[in-house]
Coordinates of N, CA and C in Angstrom, one line a residue:
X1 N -142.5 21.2 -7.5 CA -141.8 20.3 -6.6 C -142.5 20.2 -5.2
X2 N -143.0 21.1 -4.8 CA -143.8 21.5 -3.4 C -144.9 20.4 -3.6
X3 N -145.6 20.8 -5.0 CA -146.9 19.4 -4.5 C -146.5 18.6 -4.9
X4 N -145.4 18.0 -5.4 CA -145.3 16.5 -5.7 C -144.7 15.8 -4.2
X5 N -143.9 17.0 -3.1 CA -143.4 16.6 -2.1 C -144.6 16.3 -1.4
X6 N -145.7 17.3 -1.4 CA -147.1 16.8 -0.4 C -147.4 15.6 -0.8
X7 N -147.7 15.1 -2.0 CA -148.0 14.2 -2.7 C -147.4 12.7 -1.9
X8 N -146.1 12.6 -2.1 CA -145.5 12.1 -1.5 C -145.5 11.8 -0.2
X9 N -145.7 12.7 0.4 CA -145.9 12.4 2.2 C -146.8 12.1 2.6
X10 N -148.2 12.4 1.5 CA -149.6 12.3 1.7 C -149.7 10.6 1.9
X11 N -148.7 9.8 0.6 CA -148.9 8.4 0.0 C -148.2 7.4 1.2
X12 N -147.0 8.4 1.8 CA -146.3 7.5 2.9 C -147.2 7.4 4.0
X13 N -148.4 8.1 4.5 CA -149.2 8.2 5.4 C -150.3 7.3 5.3
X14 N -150.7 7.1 3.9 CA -151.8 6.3 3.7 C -151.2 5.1 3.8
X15 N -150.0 4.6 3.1 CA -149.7 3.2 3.6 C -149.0 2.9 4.5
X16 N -148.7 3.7 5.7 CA -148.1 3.9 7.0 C -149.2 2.0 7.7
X17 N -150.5 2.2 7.5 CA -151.3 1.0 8.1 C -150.8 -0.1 7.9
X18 N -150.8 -0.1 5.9 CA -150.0 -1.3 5.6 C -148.6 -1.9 6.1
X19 N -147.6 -0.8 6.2 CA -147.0 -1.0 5.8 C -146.1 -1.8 7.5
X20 N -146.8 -1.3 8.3 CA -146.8 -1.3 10.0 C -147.4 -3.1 9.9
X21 N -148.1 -3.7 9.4 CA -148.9 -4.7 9.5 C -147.3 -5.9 9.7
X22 N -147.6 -6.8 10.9 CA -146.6 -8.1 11.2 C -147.0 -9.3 10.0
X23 N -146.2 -9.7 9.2 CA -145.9 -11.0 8.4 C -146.5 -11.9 9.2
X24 N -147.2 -13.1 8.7 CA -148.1 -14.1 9.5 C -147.3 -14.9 9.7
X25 N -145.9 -15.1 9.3 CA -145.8 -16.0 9.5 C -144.2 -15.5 10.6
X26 N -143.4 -16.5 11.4 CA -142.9 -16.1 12.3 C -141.7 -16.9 12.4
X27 N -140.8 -16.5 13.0 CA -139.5 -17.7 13.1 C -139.5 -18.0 14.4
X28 N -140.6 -19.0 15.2 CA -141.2 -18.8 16.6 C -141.5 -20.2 16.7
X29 N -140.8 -21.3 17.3 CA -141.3 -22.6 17.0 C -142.5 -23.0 18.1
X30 N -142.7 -22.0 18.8 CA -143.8 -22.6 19.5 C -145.1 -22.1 18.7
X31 N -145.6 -21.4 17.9 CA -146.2 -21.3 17.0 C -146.7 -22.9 16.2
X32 N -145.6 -23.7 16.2 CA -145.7 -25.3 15.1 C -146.6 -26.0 16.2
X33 N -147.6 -26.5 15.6 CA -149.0 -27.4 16.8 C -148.7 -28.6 16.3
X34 N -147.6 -28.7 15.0 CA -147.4 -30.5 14.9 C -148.6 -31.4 14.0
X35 N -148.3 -32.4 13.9 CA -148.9 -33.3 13.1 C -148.6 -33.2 11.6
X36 N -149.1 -33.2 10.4 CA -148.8 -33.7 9.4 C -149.4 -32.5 8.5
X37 N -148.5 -32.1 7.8 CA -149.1 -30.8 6.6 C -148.6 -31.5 5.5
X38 N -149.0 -30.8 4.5 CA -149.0 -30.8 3.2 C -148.6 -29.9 2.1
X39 N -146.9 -30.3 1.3 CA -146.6 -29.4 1.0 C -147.8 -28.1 0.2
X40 N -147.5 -27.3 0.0 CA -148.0 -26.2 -0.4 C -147.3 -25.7 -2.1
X41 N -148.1 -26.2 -2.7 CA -147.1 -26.3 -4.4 C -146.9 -25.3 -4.9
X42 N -147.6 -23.8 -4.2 CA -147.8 -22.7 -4.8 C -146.7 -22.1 -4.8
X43 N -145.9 -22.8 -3.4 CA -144.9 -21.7 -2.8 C -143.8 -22.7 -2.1
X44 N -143.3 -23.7 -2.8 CA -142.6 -24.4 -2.9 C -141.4 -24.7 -4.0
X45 N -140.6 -24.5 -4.2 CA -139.8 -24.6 -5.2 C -138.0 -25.2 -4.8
X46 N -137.7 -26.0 -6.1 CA -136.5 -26.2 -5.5 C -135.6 -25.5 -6.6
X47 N -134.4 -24.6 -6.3 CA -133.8 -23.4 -7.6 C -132.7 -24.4 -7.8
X48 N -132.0 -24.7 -8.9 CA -130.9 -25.6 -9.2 C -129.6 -25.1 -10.2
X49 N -128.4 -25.0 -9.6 CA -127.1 -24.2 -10.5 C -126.2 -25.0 -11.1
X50 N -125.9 -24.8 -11.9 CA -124.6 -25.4 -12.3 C -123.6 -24.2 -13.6
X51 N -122.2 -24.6 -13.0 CA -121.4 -23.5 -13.5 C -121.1 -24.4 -15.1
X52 N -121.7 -23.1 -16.5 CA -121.7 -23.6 -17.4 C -120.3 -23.4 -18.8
X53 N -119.6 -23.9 -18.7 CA -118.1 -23.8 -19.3 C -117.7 -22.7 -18.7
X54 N -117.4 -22.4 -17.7 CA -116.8 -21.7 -16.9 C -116.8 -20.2 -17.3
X55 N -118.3 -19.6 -18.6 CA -118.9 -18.4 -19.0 C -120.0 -18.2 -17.8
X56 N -121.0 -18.7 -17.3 CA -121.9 -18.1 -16.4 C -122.4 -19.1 -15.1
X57 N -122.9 -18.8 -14.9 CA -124.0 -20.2 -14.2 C -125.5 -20.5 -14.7
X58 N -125.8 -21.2 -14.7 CA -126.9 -21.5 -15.2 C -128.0 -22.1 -14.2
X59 N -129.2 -21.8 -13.8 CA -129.8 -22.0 -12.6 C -131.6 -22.5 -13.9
X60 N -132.2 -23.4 -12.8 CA -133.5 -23.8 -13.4 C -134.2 -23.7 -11.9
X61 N -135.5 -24.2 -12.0 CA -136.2 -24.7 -11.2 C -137.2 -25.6 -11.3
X62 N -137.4 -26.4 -10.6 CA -138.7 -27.3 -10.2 C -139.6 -26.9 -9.2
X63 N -141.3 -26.5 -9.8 CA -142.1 -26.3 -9.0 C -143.1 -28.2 -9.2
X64 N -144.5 -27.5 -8.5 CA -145.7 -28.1 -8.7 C -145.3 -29.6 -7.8
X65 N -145.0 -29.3 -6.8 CA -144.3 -30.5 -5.5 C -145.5 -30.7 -5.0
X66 N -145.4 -32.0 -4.4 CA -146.4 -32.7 -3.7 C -146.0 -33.6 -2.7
X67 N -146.6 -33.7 -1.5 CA -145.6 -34.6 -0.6 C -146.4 -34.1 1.1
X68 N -145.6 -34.5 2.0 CA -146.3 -34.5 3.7 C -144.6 -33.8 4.3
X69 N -145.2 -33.4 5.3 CA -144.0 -33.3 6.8 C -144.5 -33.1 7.7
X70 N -144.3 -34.5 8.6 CA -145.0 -34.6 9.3 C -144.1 -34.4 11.0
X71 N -144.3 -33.3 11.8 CA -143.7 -32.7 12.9 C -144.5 -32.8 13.9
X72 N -143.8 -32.7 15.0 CA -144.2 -33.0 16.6 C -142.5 -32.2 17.4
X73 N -143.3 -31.1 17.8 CA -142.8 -30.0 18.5 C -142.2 -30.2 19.8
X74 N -142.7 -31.7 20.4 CA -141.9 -31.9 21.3 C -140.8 -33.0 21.0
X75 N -140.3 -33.6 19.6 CA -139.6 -34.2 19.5 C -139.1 -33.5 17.5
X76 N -138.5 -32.6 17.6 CA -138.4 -31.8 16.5 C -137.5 -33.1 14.9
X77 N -136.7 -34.2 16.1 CA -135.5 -35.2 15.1 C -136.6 -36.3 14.5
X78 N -137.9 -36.7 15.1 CA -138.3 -37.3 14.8 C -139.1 -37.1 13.5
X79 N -139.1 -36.1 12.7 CA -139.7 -34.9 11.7 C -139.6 -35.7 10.4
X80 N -140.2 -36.2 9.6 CA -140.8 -36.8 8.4 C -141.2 -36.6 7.4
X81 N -140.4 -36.1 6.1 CA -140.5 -35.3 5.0 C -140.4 -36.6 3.7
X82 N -141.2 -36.1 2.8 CA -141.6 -37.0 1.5 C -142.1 -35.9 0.6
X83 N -141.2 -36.1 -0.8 CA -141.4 -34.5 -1.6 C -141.5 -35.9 -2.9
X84 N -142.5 -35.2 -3.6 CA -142.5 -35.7 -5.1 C -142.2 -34.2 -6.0
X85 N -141.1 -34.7 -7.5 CA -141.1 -33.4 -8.1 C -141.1 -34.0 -9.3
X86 N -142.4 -33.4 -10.0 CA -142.9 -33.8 -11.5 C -141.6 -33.0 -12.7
X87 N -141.3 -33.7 -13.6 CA -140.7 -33.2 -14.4 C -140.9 -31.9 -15.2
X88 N -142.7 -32.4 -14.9 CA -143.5 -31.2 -15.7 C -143.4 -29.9 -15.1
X89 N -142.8 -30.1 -14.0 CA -142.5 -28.7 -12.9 C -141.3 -27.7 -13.5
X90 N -140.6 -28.3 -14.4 CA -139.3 -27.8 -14.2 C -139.8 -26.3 -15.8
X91 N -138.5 -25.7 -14.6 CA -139.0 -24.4 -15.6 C -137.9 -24.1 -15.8
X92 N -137.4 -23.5 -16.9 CA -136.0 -22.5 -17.5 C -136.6 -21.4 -18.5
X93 N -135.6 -20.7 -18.4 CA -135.7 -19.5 -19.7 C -135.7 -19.5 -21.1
X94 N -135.5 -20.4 -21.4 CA -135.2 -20.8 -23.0 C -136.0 -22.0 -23.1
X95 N -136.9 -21.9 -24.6 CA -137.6 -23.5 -25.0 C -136.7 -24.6 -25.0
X96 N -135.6 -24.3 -25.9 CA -134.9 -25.0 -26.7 C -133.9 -25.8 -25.6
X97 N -133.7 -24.8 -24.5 CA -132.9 -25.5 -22.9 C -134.1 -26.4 -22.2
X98 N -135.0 -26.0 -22.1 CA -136.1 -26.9 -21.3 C -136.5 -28.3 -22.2
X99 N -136.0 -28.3 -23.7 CA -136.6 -29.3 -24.1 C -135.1 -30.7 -24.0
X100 N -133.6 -29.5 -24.0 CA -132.9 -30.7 -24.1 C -132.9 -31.5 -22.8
X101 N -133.1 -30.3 -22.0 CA -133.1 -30.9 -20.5 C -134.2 -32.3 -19.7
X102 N -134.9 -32.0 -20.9 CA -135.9 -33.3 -21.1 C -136.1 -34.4 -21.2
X103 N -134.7 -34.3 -22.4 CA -134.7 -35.3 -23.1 C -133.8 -36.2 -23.0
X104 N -134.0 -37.7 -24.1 CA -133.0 -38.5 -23.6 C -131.9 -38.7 -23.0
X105 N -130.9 -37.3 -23.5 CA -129.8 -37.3 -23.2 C -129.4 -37.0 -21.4
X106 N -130.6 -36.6 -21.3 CA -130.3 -36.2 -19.6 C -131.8 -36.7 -18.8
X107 N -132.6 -35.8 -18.8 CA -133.4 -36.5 -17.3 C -134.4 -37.1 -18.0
X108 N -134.4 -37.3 -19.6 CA -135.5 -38.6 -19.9 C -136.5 -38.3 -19.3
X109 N -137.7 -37.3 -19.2 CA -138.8 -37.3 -18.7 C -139.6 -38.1 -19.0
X110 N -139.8 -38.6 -20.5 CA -140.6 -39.8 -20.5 C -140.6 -41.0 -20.1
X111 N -139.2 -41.3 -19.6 CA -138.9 -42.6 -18.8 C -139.5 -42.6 -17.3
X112 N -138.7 -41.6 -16.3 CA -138.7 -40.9 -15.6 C -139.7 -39.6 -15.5
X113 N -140.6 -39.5 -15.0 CA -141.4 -38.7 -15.0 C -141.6 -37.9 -13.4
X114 N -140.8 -38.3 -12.9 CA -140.9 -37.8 -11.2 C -139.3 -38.2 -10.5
X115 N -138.7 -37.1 -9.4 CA -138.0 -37.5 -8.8 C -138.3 -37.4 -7.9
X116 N -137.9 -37.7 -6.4 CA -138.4 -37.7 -5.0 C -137.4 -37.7 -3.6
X117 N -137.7 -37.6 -2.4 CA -136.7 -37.4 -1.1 C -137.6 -37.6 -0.3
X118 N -137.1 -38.6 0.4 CA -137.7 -39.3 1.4 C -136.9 -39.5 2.9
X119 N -137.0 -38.5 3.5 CA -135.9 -38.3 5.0 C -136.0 -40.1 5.6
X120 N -134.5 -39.5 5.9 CA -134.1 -40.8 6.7 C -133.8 -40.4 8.2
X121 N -133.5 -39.6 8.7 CA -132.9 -39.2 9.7 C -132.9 -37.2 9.8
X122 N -133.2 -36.5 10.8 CA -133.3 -35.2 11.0 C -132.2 -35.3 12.1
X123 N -131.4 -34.1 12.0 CA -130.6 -34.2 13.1 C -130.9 -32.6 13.8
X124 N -131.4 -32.0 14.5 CA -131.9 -31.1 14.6 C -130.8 -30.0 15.6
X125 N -130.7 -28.7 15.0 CA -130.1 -28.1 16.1 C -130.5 -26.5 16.2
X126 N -131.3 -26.4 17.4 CA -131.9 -25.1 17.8 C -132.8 -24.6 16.5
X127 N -132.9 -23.6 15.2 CA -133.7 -23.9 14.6 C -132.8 -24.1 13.2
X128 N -132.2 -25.2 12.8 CA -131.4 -25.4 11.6 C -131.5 -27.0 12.1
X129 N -131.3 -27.8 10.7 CA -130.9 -29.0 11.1 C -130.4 -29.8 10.2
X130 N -129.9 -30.5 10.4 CA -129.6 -31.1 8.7 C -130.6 -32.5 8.5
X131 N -131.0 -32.8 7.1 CA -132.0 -33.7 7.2 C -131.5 -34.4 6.2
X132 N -131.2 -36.2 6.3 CA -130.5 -37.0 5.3 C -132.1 -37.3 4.8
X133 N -132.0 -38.0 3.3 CA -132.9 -38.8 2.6 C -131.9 -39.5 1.6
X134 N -133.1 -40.2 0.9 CA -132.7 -40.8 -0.2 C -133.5 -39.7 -0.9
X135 N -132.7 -39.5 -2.3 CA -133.2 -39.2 -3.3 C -133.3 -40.1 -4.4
X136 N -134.7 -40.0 -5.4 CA -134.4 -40.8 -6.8 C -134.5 -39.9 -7.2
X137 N -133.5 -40.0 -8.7 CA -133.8 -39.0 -9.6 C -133.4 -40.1 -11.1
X138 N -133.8 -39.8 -11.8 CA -133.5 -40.4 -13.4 C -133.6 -41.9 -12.7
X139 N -134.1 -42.4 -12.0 CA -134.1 -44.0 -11.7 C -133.2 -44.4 -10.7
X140 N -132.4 -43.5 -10.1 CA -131.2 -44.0 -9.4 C -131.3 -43.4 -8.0
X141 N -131.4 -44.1 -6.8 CA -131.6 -43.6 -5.8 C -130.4 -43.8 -5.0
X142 N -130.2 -42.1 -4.2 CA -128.8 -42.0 -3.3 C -129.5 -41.3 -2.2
X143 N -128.0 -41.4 -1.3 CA -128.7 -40.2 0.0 C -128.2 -39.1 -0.5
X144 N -128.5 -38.3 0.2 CA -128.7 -36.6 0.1 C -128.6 -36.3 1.4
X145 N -127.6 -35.5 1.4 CA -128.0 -34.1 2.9 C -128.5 -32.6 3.3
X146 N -129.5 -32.3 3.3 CA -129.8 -31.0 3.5 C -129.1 -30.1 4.4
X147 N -129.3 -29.1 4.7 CA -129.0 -27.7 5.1 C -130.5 -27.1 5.5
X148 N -130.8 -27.1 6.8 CA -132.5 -26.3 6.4 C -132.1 -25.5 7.7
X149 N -133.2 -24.5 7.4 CA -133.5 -23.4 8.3 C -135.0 -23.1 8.2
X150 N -135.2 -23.0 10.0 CA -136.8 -23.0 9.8 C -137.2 -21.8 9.6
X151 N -138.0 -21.1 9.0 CA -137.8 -19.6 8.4 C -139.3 -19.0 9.3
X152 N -140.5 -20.4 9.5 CA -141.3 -19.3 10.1 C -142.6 -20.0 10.1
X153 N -143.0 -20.1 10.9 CA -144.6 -20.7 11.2 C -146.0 -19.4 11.8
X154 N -147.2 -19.9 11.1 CA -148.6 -19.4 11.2 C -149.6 -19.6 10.4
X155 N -150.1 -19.0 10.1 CA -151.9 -18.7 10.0 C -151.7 -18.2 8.1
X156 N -151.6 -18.5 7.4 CA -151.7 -18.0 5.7 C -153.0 -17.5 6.2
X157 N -153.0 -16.4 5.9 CA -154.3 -14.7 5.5 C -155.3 -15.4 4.6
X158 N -154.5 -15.9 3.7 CA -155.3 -15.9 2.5 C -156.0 -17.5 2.4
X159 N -155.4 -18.9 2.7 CA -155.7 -20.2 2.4 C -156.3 -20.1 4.6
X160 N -156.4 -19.4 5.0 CA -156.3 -19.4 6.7 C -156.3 -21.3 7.5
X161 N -155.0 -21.8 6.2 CA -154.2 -23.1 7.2 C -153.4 -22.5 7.9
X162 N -153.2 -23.1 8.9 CA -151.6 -23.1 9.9 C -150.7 -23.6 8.7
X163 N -149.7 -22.8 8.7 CA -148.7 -23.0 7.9 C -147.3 -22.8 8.3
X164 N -146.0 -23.7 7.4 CA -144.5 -23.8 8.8 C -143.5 -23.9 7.1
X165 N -142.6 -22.9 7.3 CA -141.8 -22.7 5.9 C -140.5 -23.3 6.3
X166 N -139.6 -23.9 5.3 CA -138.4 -23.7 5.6 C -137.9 -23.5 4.3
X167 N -136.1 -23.2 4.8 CA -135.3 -22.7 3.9 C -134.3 -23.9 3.9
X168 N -133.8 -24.2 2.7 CA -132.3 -25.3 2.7 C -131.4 -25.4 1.6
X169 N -130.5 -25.4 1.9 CA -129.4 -26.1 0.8 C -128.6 -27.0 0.4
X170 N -127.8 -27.6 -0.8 CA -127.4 -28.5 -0.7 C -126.7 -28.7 -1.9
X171 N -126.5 -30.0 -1.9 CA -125.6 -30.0 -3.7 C -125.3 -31.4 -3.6
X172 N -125.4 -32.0 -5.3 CA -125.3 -33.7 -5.7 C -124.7 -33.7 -7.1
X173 N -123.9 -34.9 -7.3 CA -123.2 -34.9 -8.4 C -124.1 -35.5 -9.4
X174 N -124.5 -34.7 -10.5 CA -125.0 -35.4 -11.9 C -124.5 -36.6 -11.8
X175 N -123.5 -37.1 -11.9 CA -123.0 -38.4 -12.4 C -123.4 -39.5 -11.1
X176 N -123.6 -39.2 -10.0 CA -124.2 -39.7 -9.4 C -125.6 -40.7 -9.4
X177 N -126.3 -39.7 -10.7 CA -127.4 -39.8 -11.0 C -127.7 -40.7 -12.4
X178 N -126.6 -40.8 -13.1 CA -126.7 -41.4 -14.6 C -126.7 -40.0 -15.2
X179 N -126.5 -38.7 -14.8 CA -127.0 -37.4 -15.5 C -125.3 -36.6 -15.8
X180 N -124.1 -37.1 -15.9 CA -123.0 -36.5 -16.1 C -122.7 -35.9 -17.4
X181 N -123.7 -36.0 -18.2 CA -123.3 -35.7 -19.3 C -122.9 -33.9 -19.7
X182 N -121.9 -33.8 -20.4 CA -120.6 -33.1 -20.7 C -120.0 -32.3 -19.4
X183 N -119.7 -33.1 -18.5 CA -119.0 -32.9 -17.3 C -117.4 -33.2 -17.8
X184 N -116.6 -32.2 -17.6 CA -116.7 -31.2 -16.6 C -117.0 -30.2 -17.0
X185 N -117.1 -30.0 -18.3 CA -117.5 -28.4 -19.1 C -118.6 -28.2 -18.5
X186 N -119.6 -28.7 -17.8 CA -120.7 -28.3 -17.3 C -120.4 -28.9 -16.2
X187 N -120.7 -28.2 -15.2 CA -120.3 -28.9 -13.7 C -121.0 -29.9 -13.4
X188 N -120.5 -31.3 -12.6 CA -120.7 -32.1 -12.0 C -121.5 -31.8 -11.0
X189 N -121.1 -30.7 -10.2 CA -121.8 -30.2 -9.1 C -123.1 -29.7 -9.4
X190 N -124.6 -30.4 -8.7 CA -125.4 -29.1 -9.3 C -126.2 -28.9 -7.7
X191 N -125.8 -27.5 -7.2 CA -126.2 -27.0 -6.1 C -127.7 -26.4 -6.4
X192 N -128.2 -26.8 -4.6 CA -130.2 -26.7 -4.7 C -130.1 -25.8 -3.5
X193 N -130.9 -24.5 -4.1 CA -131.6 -24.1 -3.0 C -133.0 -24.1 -3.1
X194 N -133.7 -24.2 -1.4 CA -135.0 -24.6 -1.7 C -136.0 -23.8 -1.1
X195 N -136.7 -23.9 -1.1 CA -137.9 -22.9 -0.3 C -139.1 -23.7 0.1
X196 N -139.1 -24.4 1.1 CA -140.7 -25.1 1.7 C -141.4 -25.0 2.2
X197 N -142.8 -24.7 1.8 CA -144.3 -24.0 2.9 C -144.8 -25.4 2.6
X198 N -145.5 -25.9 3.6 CA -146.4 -26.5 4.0 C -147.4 -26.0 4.9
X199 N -148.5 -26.7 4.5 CA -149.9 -26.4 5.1 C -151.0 -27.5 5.8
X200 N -151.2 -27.5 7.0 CA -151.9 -28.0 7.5 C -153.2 -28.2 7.2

C-alpha cells in the first residue's frame, strides 16, 4: 500500500506542469481581432432531441459543417453567420435509425442533401445573444432563433489560427419543416444544442 501511495504522489507531481497549463482559449472578448473565420468542422457539431413515445429521448447529431462568421469587435450586432450541414454529417447509434432517418419518409437526403442558417439579425447582450436566421431544411425555409453564449476566444496550439467558440440552443417544429411524421408519438419539438469553433 506504501509504494503504490509513493507511486501515486510521484504521478501527481509529474503532471502537476500539465495539469497547471491555461486552456488557449478564453471567455475574454477582447481576445476576438474580428473579420471573417471559418467554421472549423472538426469541432463543430449540432446535437438534436426529441422525446420518443414518451419511453426515452432520442438525440442524433450533424457534424462535417462548413460556413463563415464574420465579427467586428467594435460592433458585436452586426456579426454574420452562414452554416451549411451535409446530410452525410449526421450520425446516430443504430444503422437501421440512420438509414430511416434518411430516407423518404423524413429528411430525403437524396432530394435534399444539405440544410443551412443564414443570420438575419444578432441581438447582442454583454457575452450571450440571441441570433435570428432563416433556416432550410428538407426544402422549406423558416426563421429560427438561437440562444448563444460566447464560450471563448484564442490561438488553437495545434492548427496555431486565432480561433472564437460558441455555445447555443434552441428548438423547431418538425412539422414546420414537412418532417412531422409520427408526431405526436415522436415529439414535434426537436431541441438543438450546438457547439461552434471557428477559425481564422
Amino acid at each position: 500500500m506504501k509504494k503504490f501511495a509513493l507511486a501515486f504522489a510521484a504521478a501527481l507531481l509529474l503532471a502537476t506542469p500539465v495539469l497547471a497549463q491555461e486552456t488557449p482559449g478564453a471567455a475574454d472578448p477582447s481576445r476576438v481581432s474580428g473579420g471573417v473565420y471559418k467554421v472549423d468542422p472538426n469541432h463543430t457539431q449540432v446535437v438534436w432531441s426529441v422525446d420518443h413515445m414518451g419511453f426515452s429521448t432520442l438525440t442524433g447529431m450533424f457534424g462535417q459543417m462548413s460556413g463563415s462568421l464574420t465579427l467586428d469587435p467594435k460592433d458585436p450586432s452586426a456579426a454574420k453567420l452562414e452554416i451549411e450541414a451535409p446530410m452525410a454529417g449526421l450520425t446516430v447509434t443504430a444503422e437501421k435509425f440512420h438509414a430511416h432517418l434518411l430516407s423518404k419518409e423524413l429528411l430525403d437526403a437524396g432530394k435534399f442533401p444539405s440544410a443551412s442558417f443564414k443570420s438575419t439579425s444578432v441581438a447582442v447582450s454583454g457575452q450571450t445573444a440571441k441570433i435570428t436566421g432563416d433556416l432550410t431544411l428538407h426544402g422549406v425555409t423558416k426563421p429560427v432563433t438561437l440562444d448563444a453564449v460566447f464560450q471563448g476566444a484564442g490561438v488553437n496550439p495545434m492548427s496555431k489560427a486565432e480561433t472564437v467558440g460558441f455555445s447555443a440552443t434552441g428548438s423547431v417544429k418538425r412539422s414546420d419543416f414537412g418532417l412531422g411524421a409520427f408526431a405526436p408519438v415522436v415529439s414535434d419539438e426537436l431541441r438543438l444544442t450546438i457547439a461552434g469553433a471557428f477559425e481564422k
